[in-house]
CSV table of C-alpha atoms and ligand atoms in Angstrom, one decimal:
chain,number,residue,atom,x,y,z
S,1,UNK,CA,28.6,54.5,-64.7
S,2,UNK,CA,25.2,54.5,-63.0
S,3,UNK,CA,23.0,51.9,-64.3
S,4,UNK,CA,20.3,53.4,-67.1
S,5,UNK,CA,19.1,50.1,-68.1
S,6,UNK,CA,18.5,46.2,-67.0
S,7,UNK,CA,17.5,43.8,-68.3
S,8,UNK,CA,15.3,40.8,-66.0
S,9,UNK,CA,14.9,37.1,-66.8
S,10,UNK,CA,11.7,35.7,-65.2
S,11,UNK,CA,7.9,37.6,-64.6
S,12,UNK,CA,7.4,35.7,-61.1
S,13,UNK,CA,7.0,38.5,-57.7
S,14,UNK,CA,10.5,39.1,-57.8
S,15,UNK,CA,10.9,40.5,-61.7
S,16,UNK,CA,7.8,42.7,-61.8
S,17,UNK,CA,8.7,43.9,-58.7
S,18,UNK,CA,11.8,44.4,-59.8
S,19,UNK,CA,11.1,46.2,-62.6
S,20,UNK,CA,8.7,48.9,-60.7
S,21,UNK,CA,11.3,49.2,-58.0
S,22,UNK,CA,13.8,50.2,-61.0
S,23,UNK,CA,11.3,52.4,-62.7
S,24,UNK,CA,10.7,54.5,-59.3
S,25,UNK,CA,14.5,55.4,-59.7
S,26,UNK,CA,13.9,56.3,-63.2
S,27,UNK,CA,15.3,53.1,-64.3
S,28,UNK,CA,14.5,51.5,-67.4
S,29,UNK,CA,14.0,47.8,-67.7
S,30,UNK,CA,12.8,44.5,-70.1
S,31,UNK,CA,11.8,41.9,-68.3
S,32,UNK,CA,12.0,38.1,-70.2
S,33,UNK,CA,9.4,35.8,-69.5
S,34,UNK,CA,9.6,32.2,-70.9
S,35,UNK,CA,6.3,31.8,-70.6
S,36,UNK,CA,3.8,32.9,-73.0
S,37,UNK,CA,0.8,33.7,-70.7
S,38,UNK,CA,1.2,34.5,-67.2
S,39,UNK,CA,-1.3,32.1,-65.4
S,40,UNK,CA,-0.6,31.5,-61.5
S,41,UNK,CA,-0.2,27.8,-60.5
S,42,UNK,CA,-1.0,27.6,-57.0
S,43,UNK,CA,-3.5,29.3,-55.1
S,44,UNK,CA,-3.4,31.4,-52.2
S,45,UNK,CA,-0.3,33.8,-50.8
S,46,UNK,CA,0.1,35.9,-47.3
S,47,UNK,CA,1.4,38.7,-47.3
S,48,UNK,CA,2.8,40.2,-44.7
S,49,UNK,CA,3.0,43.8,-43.6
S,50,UNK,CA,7.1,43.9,-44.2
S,51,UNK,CA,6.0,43.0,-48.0
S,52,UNK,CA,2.5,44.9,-47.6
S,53,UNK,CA,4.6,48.4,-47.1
S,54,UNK,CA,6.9,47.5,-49.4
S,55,UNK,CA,3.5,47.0,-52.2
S,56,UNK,CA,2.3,50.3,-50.8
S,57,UNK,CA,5.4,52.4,-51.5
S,58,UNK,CA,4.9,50.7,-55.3
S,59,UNK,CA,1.5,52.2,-55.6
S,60,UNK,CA,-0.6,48.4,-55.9
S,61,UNK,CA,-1.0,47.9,-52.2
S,62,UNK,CA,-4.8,49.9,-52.4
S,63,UNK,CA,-5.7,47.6,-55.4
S,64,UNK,CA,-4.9,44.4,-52.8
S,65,UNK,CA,-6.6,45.6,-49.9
S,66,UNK,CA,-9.7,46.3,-51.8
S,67,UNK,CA,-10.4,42.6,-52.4
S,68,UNK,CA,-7.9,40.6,-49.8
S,69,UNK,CA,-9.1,39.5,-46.2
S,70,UNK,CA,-7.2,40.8,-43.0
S,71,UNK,CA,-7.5,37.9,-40.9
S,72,UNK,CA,-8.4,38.9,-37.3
S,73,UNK,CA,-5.7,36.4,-36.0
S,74,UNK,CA,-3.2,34.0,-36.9
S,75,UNK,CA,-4.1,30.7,-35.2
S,76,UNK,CA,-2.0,27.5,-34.2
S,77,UNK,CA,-4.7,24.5,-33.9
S,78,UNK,CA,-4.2,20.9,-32.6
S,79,UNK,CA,-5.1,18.9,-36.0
S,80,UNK,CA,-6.5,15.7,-33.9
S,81,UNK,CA,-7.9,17.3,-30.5
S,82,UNK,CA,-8.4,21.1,-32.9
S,83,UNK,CA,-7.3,22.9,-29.5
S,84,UNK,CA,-6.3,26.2,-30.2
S,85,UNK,CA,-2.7,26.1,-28.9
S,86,UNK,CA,-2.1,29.4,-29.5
S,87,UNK,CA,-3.6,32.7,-31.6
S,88,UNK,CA,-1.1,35.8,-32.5
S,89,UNK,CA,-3.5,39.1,-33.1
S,90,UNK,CA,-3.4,40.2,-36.7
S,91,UNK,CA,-6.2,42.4,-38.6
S,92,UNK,CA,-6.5,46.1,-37.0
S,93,UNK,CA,-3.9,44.5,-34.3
S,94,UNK,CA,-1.1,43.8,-37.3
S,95,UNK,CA,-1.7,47.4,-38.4
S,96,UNK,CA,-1.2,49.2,-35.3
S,97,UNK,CA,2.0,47.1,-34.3
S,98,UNK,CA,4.0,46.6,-37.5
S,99,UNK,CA,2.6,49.8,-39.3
S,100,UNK,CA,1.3,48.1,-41.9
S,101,UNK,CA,-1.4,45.3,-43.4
S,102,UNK,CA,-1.2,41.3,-43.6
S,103,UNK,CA,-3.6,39.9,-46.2
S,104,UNK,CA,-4.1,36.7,-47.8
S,105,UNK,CA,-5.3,37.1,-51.3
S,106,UNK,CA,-5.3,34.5,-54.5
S,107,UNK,CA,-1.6,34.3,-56.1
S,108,UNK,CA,-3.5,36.0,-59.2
S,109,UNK,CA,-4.7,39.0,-57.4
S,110,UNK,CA,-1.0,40.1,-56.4
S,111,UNK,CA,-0.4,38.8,-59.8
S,112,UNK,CA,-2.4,41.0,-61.8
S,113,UNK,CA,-1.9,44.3,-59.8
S,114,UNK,CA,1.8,43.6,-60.5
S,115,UNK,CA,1.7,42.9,-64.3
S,116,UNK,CA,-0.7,46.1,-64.6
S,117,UNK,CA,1.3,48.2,-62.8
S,118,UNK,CA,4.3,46.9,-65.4
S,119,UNK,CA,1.9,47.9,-68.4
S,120,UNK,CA,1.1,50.8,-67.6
S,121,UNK,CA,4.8,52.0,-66.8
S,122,UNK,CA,7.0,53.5,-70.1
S,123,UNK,CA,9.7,52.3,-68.1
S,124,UNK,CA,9.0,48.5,-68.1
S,125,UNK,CA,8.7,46.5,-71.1
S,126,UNK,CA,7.3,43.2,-70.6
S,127,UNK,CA,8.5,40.2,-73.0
S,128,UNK,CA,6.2,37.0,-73.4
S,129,UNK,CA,7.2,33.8,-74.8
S,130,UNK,CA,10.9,35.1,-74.3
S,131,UNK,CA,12.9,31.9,-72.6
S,132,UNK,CA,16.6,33.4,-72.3
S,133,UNK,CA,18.7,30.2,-71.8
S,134,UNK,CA,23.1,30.2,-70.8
S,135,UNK,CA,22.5,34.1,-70.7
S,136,UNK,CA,21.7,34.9,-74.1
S,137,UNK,CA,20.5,38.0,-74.1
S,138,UNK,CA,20.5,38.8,-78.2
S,139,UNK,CA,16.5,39.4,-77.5
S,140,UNK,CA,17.8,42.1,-75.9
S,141,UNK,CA,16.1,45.6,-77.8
S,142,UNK,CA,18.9,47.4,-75.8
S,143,UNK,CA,22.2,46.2,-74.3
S,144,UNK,CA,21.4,46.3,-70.3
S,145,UNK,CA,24.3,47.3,-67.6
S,146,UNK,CA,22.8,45.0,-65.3
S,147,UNK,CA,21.0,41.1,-66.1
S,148,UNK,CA,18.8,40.5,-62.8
S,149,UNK,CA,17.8,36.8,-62.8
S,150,UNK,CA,14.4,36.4,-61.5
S,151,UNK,CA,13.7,33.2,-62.6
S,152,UNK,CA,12.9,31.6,-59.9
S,153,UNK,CA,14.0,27.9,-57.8
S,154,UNK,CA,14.9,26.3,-61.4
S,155,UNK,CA,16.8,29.3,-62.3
S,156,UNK,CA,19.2,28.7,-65.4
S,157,UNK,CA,20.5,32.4,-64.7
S,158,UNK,CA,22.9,30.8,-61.9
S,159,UNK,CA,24.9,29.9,-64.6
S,160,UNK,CA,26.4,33.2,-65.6
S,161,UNK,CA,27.5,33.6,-61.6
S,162,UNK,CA,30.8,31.5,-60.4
S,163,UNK,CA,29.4,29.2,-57.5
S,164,UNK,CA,25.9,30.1,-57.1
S,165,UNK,CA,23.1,28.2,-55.5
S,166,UNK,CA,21.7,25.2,-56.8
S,167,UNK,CA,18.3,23.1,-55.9
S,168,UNK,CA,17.7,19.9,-53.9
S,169,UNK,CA,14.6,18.2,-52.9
S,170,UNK,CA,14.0,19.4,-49.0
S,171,UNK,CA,12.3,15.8,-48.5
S,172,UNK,CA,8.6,17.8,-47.6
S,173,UNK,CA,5.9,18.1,-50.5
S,174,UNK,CA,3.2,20.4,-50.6
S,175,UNK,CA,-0.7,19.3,-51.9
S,176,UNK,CA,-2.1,22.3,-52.6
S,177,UNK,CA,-6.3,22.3,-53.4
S,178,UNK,CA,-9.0,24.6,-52.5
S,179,UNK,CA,-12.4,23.9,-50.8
S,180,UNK,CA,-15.6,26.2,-51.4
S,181,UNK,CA,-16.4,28.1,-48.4
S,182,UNK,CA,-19.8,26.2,-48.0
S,183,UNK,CA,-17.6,22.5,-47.9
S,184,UNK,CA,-15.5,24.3,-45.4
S,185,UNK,CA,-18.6,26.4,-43.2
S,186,UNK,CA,-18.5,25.0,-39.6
S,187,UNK,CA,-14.8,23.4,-39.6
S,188,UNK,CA,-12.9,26.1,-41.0
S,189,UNK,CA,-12.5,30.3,-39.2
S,190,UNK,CA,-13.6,32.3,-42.0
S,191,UNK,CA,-11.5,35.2,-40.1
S,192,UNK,CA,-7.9,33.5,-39.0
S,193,UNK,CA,-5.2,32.0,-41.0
S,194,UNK,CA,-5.2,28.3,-38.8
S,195,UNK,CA,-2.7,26.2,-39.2
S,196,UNK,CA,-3.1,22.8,-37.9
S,197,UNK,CA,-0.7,20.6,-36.6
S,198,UNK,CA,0.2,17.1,-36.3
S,199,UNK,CA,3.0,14.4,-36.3
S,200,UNK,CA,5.6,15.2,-39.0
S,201,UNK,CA,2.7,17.1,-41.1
S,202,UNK,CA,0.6,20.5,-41.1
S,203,UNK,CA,-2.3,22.1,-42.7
S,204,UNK,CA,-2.3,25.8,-43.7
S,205,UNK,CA,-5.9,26.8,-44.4
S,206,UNK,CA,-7.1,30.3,-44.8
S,207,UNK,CA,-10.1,32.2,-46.4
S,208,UNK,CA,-10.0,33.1,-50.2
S,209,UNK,CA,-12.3,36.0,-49.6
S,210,UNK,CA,-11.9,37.1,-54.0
S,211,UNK,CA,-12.9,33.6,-54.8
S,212,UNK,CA,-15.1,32.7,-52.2
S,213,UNK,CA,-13.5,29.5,-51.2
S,214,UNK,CA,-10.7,28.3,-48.6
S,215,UNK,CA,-7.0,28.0,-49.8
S,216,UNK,CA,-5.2,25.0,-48.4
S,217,UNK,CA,-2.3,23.6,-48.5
S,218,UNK,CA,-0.9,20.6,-46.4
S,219,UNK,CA,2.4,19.8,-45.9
S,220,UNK,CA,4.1,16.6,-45.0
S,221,UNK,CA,7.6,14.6,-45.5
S,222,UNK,CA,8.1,12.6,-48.6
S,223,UNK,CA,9.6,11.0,-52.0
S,224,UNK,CA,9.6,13.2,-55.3
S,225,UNK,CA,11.9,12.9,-58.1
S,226,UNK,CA,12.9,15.8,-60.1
S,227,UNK,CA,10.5,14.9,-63.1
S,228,UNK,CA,7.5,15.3,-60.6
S,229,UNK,CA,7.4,19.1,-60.4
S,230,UNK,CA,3.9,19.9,-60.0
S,231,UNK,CA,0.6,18.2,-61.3
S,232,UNK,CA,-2.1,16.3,-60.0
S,233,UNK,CA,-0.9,13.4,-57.3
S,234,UNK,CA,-1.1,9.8,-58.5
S,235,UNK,CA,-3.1,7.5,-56.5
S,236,UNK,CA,0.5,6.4,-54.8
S,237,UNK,CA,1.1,10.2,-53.6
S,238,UNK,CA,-2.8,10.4,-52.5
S,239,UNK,CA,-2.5,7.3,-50.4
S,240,UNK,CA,0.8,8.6,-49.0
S,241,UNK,CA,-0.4,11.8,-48.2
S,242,UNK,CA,-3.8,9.8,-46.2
S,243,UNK,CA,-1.5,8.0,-44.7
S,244,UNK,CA,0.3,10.7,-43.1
S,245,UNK,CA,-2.9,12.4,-41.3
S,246,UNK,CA,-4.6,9.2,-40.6
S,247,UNK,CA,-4.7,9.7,-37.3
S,248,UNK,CA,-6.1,14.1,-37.9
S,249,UNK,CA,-9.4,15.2,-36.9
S,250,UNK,CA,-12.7,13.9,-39.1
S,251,UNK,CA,-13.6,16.8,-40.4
S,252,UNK,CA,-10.5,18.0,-41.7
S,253,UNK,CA,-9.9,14.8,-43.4
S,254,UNK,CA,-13.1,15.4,-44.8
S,255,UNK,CA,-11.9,18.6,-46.8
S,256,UNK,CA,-9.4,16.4,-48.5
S,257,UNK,CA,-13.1,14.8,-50.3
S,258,UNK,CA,-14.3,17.9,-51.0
S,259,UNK,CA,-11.3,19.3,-52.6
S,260,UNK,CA,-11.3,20.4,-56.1
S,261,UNK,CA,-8.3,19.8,-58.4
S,262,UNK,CA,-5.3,18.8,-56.3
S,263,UNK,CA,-1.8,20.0,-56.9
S,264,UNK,CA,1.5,17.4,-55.8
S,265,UNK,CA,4.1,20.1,-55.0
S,266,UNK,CA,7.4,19.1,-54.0
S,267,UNK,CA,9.2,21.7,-52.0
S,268,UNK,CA,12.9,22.2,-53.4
S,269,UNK,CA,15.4,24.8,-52.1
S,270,UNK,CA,18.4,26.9,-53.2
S,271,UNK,CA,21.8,25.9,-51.3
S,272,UNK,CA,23.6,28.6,-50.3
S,273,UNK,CA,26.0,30.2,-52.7
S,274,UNK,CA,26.9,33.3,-54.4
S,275,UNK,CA,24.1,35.5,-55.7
S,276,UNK,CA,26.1,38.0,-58.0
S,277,UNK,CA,29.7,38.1,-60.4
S,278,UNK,CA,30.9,41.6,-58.7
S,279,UNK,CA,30.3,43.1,-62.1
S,280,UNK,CA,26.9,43.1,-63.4
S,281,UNK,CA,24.7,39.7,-63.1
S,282,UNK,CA,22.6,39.0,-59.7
S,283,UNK,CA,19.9,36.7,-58.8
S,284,UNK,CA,17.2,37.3,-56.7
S,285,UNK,CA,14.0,36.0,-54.9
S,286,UNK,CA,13.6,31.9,-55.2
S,287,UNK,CA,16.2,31.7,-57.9
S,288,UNK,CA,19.1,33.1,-55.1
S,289,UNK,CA,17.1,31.6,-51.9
S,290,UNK,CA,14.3,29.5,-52.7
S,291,UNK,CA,13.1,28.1,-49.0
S,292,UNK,CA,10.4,26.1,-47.1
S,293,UNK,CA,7.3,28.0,-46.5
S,294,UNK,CA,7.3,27.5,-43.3
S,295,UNK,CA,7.2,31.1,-42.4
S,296,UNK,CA,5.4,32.2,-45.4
S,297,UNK,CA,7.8,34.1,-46.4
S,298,UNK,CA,9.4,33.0,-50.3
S,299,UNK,CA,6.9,36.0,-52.2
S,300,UNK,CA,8.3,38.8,-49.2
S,301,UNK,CA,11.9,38.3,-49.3
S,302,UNK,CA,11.6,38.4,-53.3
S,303,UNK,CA,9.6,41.6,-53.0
S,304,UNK,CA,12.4,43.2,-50.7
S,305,UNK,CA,15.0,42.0,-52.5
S,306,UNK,CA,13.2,43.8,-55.9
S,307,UNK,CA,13.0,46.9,-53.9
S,308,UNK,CA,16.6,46.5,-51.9
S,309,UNK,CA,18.1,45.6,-55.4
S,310,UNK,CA,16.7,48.8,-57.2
S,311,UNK,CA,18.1,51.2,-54.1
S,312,UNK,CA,21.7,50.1,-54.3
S,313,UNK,CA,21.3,50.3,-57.8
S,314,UNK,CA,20.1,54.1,-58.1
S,315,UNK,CA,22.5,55.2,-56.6
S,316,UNK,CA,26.3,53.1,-57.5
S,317,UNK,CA,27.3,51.4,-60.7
S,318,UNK,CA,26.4,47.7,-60.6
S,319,UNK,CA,29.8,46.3,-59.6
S,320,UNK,CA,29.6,48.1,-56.4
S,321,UNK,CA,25.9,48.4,-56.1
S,322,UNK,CA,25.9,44.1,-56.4
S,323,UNK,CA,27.8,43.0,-53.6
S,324,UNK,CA,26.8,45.3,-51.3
S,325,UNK,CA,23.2,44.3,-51.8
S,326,UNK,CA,24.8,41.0,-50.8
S,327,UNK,CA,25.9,41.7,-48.0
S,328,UNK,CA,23.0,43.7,-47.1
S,329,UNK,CA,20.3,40.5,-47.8
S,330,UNK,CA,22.2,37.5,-46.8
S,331,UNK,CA,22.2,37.8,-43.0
S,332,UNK,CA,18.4,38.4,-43.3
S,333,UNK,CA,17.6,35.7,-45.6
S,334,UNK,CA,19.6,32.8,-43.2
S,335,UNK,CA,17.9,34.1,-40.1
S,336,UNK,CA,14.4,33.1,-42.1
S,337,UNK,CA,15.7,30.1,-43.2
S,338,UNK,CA,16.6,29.1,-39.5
S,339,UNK,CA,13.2,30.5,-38.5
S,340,UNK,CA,11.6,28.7,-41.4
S,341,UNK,CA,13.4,25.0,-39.6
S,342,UNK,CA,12.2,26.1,-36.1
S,343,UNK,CA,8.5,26.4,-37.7
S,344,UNK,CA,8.8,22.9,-39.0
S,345,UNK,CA,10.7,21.7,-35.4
S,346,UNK,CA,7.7,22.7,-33.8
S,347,UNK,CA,4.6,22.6,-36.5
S,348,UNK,CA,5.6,18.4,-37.0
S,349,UNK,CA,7.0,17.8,-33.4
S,350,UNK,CA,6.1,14.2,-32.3
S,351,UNK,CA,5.6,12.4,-28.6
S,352,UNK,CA,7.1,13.7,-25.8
S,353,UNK,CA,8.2,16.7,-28.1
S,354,UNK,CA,4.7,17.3,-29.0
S,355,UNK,CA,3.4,17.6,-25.1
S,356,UNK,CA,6.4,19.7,-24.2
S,357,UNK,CA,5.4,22.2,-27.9
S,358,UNK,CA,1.7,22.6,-26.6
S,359,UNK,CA,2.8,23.9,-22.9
S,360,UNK,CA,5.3,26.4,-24.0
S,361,UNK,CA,2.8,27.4,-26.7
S,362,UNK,CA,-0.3,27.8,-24.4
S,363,UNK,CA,2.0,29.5,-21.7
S,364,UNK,CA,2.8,32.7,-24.5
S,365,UNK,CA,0.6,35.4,-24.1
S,366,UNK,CA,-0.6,36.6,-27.4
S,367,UNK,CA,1.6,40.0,-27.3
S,368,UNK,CA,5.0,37.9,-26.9
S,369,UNK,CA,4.1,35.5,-29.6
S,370,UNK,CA,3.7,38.9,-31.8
S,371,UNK,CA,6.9,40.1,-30.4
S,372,UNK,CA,8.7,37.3,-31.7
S,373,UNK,CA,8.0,38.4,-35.6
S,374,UNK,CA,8.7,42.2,-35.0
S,375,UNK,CA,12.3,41.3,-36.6
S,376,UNK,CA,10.1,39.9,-39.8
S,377,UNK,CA,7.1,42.2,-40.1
S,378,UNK,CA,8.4,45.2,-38.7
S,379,UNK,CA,11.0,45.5,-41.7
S,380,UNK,CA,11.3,48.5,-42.9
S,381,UNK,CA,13.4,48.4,-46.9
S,382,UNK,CA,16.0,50.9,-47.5
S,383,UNK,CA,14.6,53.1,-50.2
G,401,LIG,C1,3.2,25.7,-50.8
G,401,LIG,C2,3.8,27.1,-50.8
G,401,LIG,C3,3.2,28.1,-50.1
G,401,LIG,C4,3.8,29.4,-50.1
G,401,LIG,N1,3.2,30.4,-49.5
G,401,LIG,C5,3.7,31.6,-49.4
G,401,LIG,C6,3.1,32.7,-48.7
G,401,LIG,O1,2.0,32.5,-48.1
G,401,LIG,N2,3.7,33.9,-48.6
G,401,LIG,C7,4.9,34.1,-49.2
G,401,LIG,O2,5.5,35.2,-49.1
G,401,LIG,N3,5.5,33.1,-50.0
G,401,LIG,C8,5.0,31.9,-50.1
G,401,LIG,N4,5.5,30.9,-50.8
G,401,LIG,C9,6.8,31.2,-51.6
G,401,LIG,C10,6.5,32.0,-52.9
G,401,LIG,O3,5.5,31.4,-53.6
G,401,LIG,C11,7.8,32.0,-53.7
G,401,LIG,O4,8.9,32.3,-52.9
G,401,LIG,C12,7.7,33.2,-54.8
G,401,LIG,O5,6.6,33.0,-55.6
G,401,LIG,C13,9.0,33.2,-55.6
G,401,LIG,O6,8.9,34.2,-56.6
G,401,LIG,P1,10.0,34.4,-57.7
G,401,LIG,O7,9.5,35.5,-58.6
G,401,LIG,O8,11.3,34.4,-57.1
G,401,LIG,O9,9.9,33.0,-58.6
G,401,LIG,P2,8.8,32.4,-59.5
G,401,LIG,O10,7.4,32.8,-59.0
G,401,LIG,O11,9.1,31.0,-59.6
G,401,LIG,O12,9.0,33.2,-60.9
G,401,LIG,C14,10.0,32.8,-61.8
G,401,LIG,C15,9.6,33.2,-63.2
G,401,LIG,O13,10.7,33.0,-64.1
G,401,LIG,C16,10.2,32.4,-65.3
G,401,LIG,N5,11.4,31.7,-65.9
G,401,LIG,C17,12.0,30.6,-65.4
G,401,LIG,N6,13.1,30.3,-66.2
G,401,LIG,C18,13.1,31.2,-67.2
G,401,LIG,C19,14.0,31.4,-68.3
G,401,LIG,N7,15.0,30.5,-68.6
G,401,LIG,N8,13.7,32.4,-69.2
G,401,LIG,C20,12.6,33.2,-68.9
G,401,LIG,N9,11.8,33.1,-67.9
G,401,LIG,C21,12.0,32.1,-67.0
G,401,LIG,C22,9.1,31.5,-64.8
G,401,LIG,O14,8.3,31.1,-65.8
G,401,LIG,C23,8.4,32.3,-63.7
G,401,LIG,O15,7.4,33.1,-64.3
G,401,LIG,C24,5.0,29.7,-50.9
G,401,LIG,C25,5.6,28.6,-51.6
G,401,LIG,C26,5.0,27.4,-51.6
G,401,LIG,C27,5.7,26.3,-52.4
């Protein structure tokens, strides 16, 4: 029997994705949210054009692109000399080459186009306040042929699957903060996405064009227990995170001053394991493969999983449609992840490492450094 009806735990990018996708297919859905508002913690997202085309296809890409920057390039910076090592062409450039945009917006932006996208759909309902714990789904208006857990890297909907993934701390935290774009005028490109490097620690910063600040997030190794999942740093983490770019640029340290309200982020991933029963339970997005974001790409792969998900499922019943999606993501998702420990090889390479990193990088010409992310931005989802 073709599934009429699922039901999805978690309102993150993945489940109101997931429930357009579903809709498009003329697929019926109530999505679960435990929480009772949706505000975004965090701040800013990229998006690239695999996920951009995949938004586009959904109908919100127009509502995006009408307040997100295109940066003109994506920039690789020195964080204590601030040479520019090397500079991939994005804006106009990303359009003509993967067919499609990459923006950086606030998390809310994407946030809000998705949610009213879901409201406005007699397909989706949308459930507040609704935490489904151990897969009970009594809350359930109608029984659902498929449960899609979308609940992201804590997710309890791993549970109902025989040896799924489960989370460990990666040993890398993230401080997350945003600077107004007057602190930053004169030490950050209000066009590029730069991301600094340094010994064993980075700095992703990038224009907030909505909110007329700079989104920033630096990442670096470190100790987090469990308990300390997001909230402001205590003076401990502060001083450790210091410590670690002692040695940056002036300037930049100076936009750790100017910051607003700081956010101690410890970055926790899924292990590999199985993402679906083979009858009619799957996980996807951060609660099947929560990774580093060293290629920026957590928020895309759960938007093409929505989307992947909600093709197998329009057109087999669940127990076949499941583990062929599988099959289908898997090899994709690992080949990120390696790219995702390459990034953070080379972003926090150290000594003679460091000297060898800069040479290859300044010896790249622009178009081959593109070249290398065809396989990831040139994606094209099965519809
Ligand atoms: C520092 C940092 C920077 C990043 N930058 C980028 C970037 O630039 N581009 C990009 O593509 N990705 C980026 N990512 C990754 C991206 O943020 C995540 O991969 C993505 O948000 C995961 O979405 P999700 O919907 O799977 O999970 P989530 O966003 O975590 O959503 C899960 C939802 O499920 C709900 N939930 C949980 N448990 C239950 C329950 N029991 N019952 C009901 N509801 C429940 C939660 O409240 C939540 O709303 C970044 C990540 C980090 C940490």
């Amino acid at each position: 029997m073709l599934v009429e009806h699922a039901a999805i735990i978690g309102a993150g990018v993945a489940g109101l994705t997931a429930a357009l996708a579903l809709a498009r297919h003329g697929i019926s859905s109530e999505i679960f949210e435990q929480a009772p508002a949706l505000t975004e913690v965090g701040a800013g997202l990229q998006i690239s054009p695999n996920a951009a085309r995949i938004l586009d296809r959904l109908g919100i890409l127009d509502q995006l692109t009408a307040i997100w920057l295109e940066p003109q390039t994506i920039r690789l910076i020195s964080g204590t000399s601030m040479h520019e090592l090397a500079a991939v062409p994005s804006g106009r450039a990303a359009r003509a080459r993967w067919d499609a945009p990459y923006g950086v917006l606030h998390r809310t932006s994407l946030q809000d186009a998705l949610l009213d996208a879901v409201r406005n759909d007699p397909l989706c309902t949308l459930n507040l306040g609704a935490r489904i714990d151990g897969g009970d789904l009594s809350v359930m208006s109608r029984k659902a042929e498929v449960i899609i857990g979308a609940d992201g890297v804590w997710s309890k909907a791993r549970d109902l699957i025989a040896d799924s993934p489960s989370s460990r701390f990666s040993g890398n935290i993230a401080y997350r903060f945003t600077v107004s774009a007057a602190d930053a005028r004169g030490i950050l490109d209000g066009n590029s996405v730069s991301a600094f490097l340094g010994p064993s620690a980075h700095l992703v910063c990038y224009p907030l064009r909505e909110k007329d600040c700079f989104n920033i997030v630096a990442i670096t190794t470190g100790h987090a227990s469990s308990r300390e999942w997001l909230g402001q740093p205590t003076q401990a983490q502060r001083q450790q995170l210091m410590s670690r770019f002692s040695r940056w640029n002036a300037s930049l340290l100076s936009l750790f001053d100017k910051s607003g309200e700081m956010t101690f982020w410890p970055l926790y991933e899924a292990t590999r394991g199985k993402w679906q029963n083979g009858r009619d339970t799957v996980l996807i997005g951060d609660a099947a493969h929560a990774m580093m974001p060293f290629a920026a790409q957590g928020a895309a792969m759960a938007i093409e999983d929505a989307y992947e998900l909600a093709s197998f499922l329009a057109k087999r019943p669940a127990a076949e449609a499941l583990p062929l999606f599988e099959a289908h993501r898997v090899p994709r998702i690992n080949r990120l992840r390696q790219r995702g420990a390459f990034n953070q090889f080379v972003y926090h390479a150290r000594g003679p490492l460091r000297i060898g990193r800069d040479i290859v990088l300044s010896l790249k010409p622009p178009q081959s450094l593109a070249a290398d992310l065809d396989w990831i931005y040139g994606y094209r989802a099965i519809d």
